[in-house]
Tab-separated table of C-alpha atoms and ligand atoms in Angstrom:
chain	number	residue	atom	x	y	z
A	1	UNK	CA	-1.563	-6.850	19.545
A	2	UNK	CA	-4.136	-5.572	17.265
A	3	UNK	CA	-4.260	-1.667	16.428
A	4	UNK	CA	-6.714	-2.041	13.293
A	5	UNK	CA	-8.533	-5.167	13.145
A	6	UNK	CA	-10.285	-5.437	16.670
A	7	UNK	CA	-13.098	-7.723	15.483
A	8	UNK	CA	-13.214	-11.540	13.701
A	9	UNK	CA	-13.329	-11.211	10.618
A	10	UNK	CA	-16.421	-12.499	9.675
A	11	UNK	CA	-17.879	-9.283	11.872
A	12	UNK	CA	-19.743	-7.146	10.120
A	13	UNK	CA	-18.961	-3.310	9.218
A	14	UNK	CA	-18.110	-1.318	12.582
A	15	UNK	CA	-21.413	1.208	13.056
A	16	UNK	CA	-20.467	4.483	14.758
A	17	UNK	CA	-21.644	3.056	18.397
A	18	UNK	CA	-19.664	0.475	18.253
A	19	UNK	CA	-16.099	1.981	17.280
A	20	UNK	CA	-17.142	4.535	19.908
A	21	UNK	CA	-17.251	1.873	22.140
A	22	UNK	CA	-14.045	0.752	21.138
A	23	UNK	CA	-12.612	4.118	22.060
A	24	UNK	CA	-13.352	5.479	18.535
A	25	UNK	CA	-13.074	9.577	18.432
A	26	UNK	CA	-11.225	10.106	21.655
A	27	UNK	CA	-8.547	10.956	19.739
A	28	UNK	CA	-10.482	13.785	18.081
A	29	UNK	CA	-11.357	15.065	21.103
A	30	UNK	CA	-7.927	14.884	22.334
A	31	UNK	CA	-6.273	16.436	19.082
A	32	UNK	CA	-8.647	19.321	19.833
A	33	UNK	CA	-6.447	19.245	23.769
A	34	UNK	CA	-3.060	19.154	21.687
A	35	UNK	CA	-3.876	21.676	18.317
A	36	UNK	CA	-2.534	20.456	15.364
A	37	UNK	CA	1.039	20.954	15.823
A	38	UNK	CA	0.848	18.697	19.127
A	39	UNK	CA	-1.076	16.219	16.776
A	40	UNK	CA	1.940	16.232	13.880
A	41	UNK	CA	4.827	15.821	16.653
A	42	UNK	CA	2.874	12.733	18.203
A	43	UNK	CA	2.676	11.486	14.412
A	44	UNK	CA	6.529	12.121	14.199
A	45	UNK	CA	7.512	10.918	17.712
A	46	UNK	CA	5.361	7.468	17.149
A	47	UNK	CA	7.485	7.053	14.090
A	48	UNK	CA	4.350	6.081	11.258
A	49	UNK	CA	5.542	5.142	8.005
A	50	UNK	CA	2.821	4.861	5.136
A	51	UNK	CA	1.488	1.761	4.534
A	52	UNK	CA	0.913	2.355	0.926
A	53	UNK	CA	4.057	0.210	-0.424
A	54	UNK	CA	7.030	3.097	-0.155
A	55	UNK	CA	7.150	3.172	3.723
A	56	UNK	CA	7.451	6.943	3.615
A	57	UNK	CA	7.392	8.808	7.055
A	58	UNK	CA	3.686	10.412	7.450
A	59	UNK	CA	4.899	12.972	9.236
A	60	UNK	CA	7.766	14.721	6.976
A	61	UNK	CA	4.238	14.186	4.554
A	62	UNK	CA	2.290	16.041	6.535
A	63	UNK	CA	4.781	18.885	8.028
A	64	UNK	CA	5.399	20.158	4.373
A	65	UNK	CA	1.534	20.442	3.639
A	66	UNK	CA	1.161	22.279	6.752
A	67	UNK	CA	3.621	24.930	6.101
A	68	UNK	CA	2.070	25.455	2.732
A	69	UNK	CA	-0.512	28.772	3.384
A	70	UNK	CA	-3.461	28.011	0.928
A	71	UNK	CA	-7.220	28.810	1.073
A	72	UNK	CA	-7.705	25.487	0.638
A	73	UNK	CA	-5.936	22.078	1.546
A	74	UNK	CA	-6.583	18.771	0.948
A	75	UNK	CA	-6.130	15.116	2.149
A	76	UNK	CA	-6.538	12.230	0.177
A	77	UNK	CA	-6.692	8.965	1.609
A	78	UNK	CA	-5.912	6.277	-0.778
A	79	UNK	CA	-8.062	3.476	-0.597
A	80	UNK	CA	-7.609	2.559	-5.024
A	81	UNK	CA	-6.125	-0.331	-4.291
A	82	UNK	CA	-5.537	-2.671	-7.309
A	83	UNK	CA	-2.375	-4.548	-6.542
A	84	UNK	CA	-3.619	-8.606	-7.250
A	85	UNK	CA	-2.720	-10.398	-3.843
A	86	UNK	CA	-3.796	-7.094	-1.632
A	87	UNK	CA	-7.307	-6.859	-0.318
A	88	UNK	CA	-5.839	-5.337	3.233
A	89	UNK	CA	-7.322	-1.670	2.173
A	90	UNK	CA	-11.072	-2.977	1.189
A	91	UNK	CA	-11.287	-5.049	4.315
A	92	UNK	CA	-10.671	-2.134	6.351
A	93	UNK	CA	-12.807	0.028	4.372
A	94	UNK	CA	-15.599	-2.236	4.341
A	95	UNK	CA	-15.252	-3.279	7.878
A	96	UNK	CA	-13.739	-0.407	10.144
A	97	UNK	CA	-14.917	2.696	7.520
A	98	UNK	CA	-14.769	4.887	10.449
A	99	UNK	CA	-11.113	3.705	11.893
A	100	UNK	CA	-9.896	5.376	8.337
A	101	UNK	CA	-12.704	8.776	8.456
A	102	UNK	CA	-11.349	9.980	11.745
A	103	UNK	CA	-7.703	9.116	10.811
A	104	UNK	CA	-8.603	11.678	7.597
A	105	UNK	CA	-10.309	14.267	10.229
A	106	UNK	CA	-6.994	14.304	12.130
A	107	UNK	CA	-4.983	14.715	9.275
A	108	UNK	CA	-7.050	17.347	8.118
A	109	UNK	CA	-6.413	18.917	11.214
A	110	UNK	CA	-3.032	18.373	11.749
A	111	UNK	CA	-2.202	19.610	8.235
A	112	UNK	CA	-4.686	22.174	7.750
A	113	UNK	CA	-6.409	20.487	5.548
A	114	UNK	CA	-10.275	22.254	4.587
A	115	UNK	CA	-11.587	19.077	2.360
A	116	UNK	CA	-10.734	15.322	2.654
A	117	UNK	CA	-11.513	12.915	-0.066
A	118	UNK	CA	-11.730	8.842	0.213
A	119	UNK	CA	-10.571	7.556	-3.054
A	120	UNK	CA	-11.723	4.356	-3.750
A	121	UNK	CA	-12.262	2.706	-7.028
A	122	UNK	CA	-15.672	2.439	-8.740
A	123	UNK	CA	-16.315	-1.289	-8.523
A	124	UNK	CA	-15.789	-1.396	-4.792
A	125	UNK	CA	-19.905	-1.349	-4.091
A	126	UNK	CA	-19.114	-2.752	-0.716
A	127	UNK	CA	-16.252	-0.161	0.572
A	128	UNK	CA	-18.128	2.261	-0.959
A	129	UNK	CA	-21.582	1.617	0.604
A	130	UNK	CA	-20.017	1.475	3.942
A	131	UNK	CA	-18.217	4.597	3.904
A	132	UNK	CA	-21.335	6.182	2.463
A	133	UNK	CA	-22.911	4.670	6.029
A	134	UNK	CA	-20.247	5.556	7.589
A	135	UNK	CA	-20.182	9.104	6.818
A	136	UNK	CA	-23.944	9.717	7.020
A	137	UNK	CA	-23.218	8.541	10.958
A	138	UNK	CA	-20.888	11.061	11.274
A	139	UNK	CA	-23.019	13.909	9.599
A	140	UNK	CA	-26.142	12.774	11.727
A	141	UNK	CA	-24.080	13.051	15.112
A	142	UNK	CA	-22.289	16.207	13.749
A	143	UNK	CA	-18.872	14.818	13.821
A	144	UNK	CA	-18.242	15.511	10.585
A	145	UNK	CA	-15.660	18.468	11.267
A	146	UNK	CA	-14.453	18.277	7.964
A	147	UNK	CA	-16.182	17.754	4.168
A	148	UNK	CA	-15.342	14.139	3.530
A	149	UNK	CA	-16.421	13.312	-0.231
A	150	UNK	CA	-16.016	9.459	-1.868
A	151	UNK	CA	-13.949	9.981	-5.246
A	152	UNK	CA	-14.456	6.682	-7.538
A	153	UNK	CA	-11.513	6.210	-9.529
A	154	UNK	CA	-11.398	3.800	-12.527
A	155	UNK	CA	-10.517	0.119	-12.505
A	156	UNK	CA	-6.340	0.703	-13.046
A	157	UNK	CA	-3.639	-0.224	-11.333
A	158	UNK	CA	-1.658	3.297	-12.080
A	159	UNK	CA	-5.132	5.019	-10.485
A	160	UNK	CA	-4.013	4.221	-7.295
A	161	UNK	CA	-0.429	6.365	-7.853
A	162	UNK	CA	-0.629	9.456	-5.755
A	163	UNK	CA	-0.487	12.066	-8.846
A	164	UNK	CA	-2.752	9.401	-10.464
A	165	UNK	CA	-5.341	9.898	-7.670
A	166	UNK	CA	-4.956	13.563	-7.876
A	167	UNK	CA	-5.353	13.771	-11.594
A	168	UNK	CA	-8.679	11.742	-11.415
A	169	UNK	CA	-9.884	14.124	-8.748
A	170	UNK	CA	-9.454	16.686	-10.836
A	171	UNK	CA	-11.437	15.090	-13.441
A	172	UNK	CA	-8.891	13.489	-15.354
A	173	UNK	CA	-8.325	9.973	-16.345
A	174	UNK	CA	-6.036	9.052	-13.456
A	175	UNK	CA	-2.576	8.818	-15.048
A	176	UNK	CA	0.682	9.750	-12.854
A	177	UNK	CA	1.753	13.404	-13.455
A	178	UNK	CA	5.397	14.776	-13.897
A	179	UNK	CA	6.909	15.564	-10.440
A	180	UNK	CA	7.527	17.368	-9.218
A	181	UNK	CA	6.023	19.290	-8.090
A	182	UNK	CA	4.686	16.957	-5.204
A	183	UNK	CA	1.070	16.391	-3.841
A	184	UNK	CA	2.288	18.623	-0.489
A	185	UNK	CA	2.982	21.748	-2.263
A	186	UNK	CA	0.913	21.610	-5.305
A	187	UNK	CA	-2.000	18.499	-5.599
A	188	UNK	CA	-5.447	18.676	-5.977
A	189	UNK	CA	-6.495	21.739	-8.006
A	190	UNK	CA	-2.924	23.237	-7.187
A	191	UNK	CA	-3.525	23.102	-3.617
A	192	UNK	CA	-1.328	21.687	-0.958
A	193	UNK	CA	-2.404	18.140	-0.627
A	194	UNK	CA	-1.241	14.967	1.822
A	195	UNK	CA	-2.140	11.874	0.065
A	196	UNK	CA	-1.406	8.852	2.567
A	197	UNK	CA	-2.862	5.332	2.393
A	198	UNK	CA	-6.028	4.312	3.966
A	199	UNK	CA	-3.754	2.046	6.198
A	200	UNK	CA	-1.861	4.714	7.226
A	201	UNK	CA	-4.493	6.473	7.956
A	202	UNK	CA	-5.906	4.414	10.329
A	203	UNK	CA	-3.083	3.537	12.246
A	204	UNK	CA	-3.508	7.905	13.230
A	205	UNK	CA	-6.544	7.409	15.702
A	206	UNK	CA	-4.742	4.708	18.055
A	207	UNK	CA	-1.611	7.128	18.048
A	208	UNK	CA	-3.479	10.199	19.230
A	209	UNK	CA	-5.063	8.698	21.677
A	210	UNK	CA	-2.965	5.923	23.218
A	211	UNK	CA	0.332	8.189	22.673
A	212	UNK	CA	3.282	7.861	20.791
A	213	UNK	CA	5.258	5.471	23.278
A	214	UNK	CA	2.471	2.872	23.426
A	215	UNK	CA	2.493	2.787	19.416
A	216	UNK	CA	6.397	2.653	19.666
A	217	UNK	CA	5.997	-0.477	22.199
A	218	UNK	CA	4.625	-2.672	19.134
A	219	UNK	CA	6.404	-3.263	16.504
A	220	UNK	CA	11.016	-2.688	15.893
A	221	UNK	CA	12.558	0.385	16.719
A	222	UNK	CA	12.849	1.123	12.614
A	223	UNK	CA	9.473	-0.433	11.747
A	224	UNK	CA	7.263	0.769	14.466
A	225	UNK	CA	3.224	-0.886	15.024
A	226	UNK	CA	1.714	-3.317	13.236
A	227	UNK	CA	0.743	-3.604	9.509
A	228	UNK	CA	-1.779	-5.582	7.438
A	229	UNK	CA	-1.139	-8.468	5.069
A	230	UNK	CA	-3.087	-10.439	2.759
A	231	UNK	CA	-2.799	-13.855	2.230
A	232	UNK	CA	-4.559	-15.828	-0.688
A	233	UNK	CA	-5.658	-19.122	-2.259
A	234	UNK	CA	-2.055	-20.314	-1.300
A	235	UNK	CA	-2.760	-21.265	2.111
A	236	UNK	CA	-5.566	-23.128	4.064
A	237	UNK	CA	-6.914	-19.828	5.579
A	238	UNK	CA	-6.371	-17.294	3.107
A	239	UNK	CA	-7.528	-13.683	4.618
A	240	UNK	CA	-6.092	-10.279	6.187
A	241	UNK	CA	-4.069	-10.684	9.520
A	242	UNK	CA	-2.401	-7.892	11.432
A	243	UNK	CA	0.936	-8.461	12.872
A	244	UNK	CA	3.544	-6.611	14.082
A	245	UNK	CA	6.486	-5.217	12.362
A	246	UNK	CA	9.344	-7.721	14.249
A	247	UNK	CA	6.895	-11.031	13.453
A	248	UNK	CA	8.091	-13.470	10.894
A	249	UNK	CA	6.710	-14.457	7.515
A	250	UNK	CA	6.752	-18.305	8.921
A	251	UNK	CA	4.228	-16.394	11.828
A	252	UNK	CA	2.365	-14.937	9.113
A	253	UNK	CA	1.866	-17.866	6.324
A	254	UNK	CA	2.043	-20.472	9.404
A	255	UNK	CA	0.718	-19.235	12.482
A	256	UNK	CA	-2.416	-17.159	10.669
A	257	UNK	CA	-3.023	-19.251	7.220
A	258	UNK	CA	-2.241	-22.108	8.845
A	259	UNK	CA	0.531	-23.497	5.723
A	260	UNK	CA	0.118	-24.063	1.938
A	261	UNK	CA	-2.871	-25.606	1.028
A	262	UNK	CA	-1.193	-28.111	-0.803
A	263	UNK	CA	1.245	-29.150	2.050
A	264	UNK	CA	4.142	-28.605	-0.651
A	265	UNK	CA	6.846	-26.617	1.183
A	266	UNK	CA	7.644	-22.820	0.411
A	267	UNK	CA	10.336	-22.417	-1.905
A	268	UNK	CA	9.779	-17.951	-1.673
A	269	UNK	CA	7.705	-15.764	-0.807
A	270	UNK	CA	7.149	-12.347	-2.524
A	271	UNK	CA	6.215	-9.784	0.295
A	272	UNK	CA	4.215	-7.884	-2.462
A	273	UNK	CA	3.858	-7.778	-6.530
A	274	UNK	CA	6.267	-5.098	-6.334
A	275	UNK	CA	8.968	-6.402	-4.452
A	276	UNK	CA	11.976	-8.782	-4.656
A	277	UNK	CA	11.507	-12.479	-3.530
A	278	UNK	CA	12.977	-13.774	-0.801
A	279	UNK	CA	14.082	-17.097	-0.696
A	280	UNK	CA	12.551	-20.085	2.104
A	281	UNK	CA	15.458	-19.256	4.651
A	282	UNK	CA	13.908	-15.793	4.907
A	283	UNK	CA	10.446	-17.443	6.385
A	284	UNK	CA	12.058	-16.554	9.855
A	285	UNK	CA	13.660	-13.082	9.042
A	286	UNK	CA	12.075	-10.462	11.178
A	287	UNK	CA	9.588	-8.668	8.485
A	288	UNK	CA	10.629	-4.698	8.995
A	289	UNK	CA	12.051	-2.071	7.261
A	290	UNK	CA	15.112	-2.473	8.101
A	291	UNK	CA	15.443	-6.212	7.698
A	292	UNK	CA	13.917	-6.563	4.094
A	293	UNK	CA	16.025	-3.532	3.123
A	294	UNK	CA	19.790	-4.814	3.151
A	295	UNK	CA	18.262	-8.325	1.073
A	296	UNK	CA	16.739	-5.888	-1.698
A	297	UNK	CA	13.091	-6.092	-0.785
A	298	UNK	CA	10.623	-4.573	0.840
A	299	UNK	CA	7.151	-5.014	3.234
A	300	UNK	CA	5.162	-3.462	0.145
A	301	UNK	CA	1.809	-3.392	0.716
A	302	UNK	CA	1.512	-6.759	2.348
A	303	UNK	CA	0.045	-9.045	-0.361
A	304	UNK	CA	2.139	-11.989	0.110
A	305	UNK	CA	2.500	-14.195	-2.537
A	306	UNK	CA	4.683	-17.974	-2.353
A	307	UNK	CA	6.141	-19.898	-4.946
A	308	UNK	CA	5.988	-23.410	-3.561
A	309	UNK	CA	8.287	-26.397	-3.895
A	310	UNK	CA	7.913	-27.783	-7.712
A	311	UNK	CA	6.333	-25.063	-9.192
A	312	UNK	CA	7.021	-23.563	-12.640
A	313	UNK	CA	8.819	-20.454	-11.132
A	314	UNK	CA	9.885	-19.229	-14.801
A	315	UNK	CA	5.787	-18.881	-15.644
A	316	UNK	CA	4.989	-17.196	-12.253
A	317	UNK	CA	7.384	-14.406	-13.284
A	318	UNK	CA	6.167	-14.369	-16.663
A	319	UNK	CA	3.120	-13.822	-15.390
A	320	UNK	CA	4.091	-11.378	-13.064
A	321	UNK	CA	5.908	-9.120	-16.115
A	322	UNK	CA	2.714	-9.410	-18.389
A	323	UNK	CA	0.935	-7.343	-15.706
A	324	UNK	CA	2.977	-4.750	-15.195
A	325	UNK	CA	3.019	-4.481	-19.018
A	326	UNK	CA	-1.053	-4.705	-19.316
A	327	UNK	CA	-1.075	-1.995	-16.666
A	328	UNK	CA	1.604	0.592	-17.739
A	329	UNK	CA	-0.439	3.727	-18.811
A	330	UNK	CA	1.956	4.705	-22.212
A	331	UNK	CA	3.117	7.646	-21.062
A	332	UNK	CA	6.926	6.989	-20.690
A	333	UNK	CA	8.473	5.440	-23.476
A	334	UNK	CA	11.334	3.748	-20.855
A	335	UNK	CA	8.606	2.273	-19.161
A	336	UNK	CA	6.635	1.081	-22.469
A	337	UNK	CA	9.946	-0.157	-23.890
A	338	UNK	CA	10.784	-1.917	-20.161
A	339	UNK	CA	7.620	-3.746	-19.766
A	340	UNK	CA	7.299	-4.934	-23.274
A	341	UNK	CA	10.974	-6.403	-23.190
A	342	UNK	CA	10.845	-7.927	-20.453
A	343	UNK	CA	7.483	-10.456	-20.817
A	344	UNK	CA	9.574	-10.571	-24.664
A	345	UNK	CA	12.599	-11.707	-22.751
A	346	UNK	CA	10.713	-13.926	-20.879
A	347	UNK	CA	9.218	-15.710	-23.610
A	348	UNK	CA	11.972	-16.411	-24.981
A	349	UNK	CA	13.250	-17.865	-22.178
A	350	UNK	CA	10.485	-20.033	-21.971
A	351	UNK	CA	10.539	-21.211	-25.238
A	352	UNK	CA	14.156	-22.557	-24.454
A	353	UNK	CA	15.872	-19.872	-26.469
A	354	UNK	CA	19.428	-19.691	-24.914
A	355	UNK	CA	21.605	-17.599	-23.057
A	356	UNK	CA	21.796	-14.230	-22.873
A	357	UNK	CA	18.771	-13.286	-21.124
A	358	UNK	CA	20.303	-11.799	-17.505
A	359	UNK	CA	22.481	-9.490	-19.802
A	360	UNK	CA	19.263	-8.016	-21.582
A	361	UNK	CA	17.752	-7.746	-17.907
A	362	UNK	CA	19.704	-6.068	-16.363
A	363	UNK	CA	20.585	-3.722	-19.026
A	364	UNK	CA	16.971	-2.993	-19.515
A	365	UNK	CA	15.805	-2.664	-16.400
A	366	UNK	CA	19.607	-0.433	-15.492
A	367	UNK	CA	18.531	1.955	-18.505
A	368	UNK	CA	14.464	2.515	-17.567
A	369	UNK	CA	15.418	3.012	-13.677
A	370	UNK	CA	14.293	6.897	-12.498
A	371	UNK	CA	12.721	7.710	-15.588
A	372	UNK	CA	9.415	7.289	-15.737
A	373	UNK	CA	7.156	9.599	-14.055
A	374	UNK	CA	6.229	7.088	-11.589
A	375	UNK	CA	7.907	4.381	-9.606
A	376	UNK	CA	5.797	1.287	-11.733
A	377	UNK	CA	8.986	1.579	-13.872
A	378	UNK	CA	11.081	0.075	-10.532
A	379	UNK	CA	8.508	-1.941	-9.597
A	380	UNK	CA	8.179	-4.220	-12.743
A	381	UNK	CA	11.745	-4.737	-12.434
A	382	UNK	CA	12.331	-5.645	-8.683
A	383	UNK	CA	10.412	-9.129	-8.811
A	384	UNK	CA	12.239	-10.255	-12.286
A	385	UNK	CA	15.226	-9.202	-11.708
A	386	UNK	CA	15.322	-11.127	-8.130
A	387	UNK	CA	13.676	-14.110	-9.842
A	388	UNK	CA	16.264	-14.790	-12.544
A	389	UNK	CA	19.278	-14.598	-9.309
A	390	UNK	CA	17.230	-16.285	-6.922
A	391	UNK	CA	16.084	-19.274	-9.094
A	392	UNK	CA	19.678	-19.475	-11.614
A	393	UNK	CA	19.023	-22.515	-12.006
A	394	UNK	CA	15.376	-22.884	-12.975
A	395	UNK	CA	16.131	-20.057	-15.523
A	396	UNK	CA	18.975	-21.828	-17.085
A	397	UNK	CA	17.037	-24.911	-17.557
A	398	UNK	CA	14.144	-23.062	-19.513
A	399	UNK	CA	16.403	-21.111	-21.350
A	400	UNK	CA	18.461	-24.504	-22.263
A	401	UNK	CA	15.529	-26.041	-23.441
A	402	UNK	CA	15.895	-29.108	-20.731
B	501	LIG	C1	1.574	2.109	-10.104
B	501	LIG	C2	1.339	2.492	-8.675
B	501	LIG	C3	0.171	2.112	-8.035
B	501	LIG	C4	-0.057	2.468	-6.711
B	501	LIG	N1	-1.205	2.062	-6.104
B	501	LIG	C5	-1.453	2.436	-4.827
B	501	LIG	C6	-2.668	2.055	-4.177
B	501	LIG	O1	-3.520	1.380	-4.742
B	501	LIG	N2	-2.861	2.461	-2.890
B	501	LIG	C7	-1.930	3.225	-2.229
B	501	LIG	O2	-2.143	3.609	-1.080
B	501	LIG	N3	-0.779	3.590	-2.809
B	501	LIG	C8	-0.525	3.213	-4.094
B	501	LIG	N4	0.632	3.611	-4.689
B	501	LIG	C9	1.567	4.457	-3.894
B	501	LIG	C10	1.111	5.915	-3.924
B	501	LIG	O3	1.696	6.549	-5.053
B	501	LIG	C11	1.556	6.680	-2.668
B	501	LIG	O4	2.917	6.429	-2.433
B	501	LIG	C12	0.751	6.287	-1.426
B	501	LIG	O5	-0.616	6.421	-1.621
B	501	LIG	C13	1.191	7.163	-0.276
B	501	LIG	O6	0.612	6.742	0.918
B	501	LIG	P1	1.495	6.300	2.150
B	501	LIG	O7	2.621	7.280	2.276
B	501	LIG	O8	0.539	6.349	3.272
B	501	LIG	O9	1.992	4.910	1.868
B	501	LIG	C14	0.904	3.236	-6.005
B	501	LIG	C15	2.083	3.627	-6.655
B	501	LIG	C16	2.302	3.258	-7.974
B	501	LIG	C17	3.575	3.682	-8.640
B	502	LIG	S1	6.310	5.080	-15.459
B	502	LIG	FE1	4.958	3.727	-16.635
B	502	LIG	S2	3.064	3.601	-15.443
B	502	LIG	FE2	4.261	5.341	-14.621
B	502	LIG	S3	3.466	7.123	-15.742
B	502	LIG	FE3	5.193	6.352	-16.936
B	502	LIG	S4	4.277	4.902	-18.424
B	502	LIG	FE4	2.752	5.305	-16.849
């Protein structure tokens, strides 16, 4: 069942006519039936968590903006995505711009809302030239109920943070700010502000107009619809799929990329950058919420990554730590002295230095948890400190030197 991506992929961007033709902005008409509260309980009752990598509920989001009185509101859909492995949010920008638009109109008018930006980042020339399109269809055909403007963020990973977003709105250079206060009672400009995902977003227009039950009927009872997941060079048709919550990563690296390229088996799979891995017996675990939770991981944002059979898992995660170091912003010192030590820790365990490395881990990672002003301090952590339990072994033997 496909909520977001209707089309092949190959298709190009979705005009106006044609998402009208696909049912496109019956749901505005119908939100205009319901009033915004009717709009907010049918985001509630259909359950929508954001697609943005913390699965937060959209509605508890939006119900505190709403009963924050302000002269002006804002939404912010977050389209800055930077994670390596995730493309999900630029294919739907570039191909269904005007799925995410109306899903920002009803959130605008479900929360109040007077001003809705799209926040994408400045070297997306192909989102960006289609939502341009996009919204110059809506202005000419005076559907436009709300100001929409395109905010281009800088090339960051910490851009795409909420408070990040909101800072570079504001004309600042897109660092996470100390919460909170939080984006609903004070974001942009001090104003009450939702920021949701572009994903999330999107997922709005099918629930207002098909109803909350129908959106319910797709997906787990926790987990509820579908979601969007990248898939790269890995596999023999690398490209975003949408599945629904309840469908199994062996569906999703099998049944849509078709296997590994190489025809080596799996050995893990890491849902997203930011997660823990999983280990091959989890290729048939149901991917929700509530499934990933009780092993220590999470959905993320969808860009799955594998570590095949006979593959130098101790460099992957080396790799994976230099990133998060390379994109810290400096602010925190925890999460400075976190990311440095651990690509130093991994180094060393590279260069076959001994023992003692799963002691400094943990300890490290223990001491920098909650206290940075974003969650990129937990999020550097989660895929190490998985790695060094998952693959013991492979560790050890670095570390030893064999
Ligand atoms: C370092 C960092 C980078 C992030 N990058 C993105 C991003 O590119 N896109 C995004 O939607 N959320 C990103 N987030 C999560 C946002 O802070 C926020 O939770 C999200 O936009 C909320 O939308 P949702 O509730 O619809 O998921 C990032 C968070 C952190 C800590
Ligand atoms: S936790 Fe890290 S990335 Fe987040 S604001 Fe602090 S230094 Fe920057």
């Amino acid at each position: 069942m496909q909520i977001l991506l209707t089309r092949p992929a190959d298709a190009p961007r979705q005009d106006l006519a044609a998402y009208r033709e696909a049912g496109g902005f019956a749901a505005w008409n119908r939100a205009q039936e319901l009033g915004p509260d009717g709009v907010l309980d049918l985001v509630e009752q259909a359950g929508l968590l954001g697609r943005g990598g913390a699965s937060f509920p959209a509605a508890r989001k939006w119900r505190i903006a709403a009963a924050n009185v302000a002269d002006q509101k804002y939404v912010v859909a977050n389209g800055g995505e930077h994670e390596p492995g995730s493309e999900k949010d630029k294919h739907l920008v570039a191909k269904y711009p005007h799925a995410v638009l109306e899903g920002i109109l009803l959130c605008c008018f479900a929360t109040g809302a007077t001003k809705g930006y799209l926040y994408l980042i400045e070297d997306m020339a192909e989102q960006i030239a289609a939502a341009e399109q996009a919204l110059a269809e809506l202005r000419d055909t005076g559907l436009l109920a709300f100001d929409i403007e395109i905010h281009r963020a800088p090339t960051t990973y910490v851009a795409g943070e909420e408070t990040a977003a909101i800072d570079s709105i504001e004309g600042g250079a897109g660092k996470p700010k100390e919460k909170p206060p939080y984006p609903g009672e004070a974001g942009v400009h001090g104003k009450p502000t939702t920021v949701n995902n572009v994903e999330t977003l999107a997922h709005v227009p099918f629930i207002v107009r098909e109803g909350a039950d129908a959106y319910r009927a797709i997906g787990t009872s926790d987990s509820p619809g579908t979601m969007l997941f990248t898939l790269g060079a890995e596999v023999n048709e690398p490209g975003v799929y949408e599945l629904p919550f309840g469908a199994t990563y062996r569906d999703l690296i099998e049944g849509c990329g078709g296997g590994t390229k190489s025809g080596r088996a799996v050995r893990a799979i890491l849902p997203a950058m930011s997660s823990a891995f999983l280990g091959a017996e989890h290729l048939d675990t149901a991917i929700a919420h509530e499934t990933l939770r009780p092993l220590g991981s999470s959905p993320g944002c969808g860009g799955v990554r594998l570590i095949e059979e006979g593959e130098d898992v101790v460099s992957r995660v080396a790799d994976i730590a230099q990133f998060f170091m390379d994109e810290q912003c400096g602010q925190c010192p925890p999460c400075r002295m976190e990311t440095n030590q651990l690509v130093h820790i991994l180094a060393g365990v590279k260069a076959g230095k001994g023992p003692g490395y799963e002691a400094q881990i943990e300890k490290i990672t223990t001491f920098a948890r909650g206290r940075g002003r974003c969650s990129l301090i937990e999020m550097a952590a989660a895929p190490v400190v998985s790695a060094v339990k998952l693959f013991a072994a492979d560790f050890a033997a670095a570390a030893g030197g064999e």
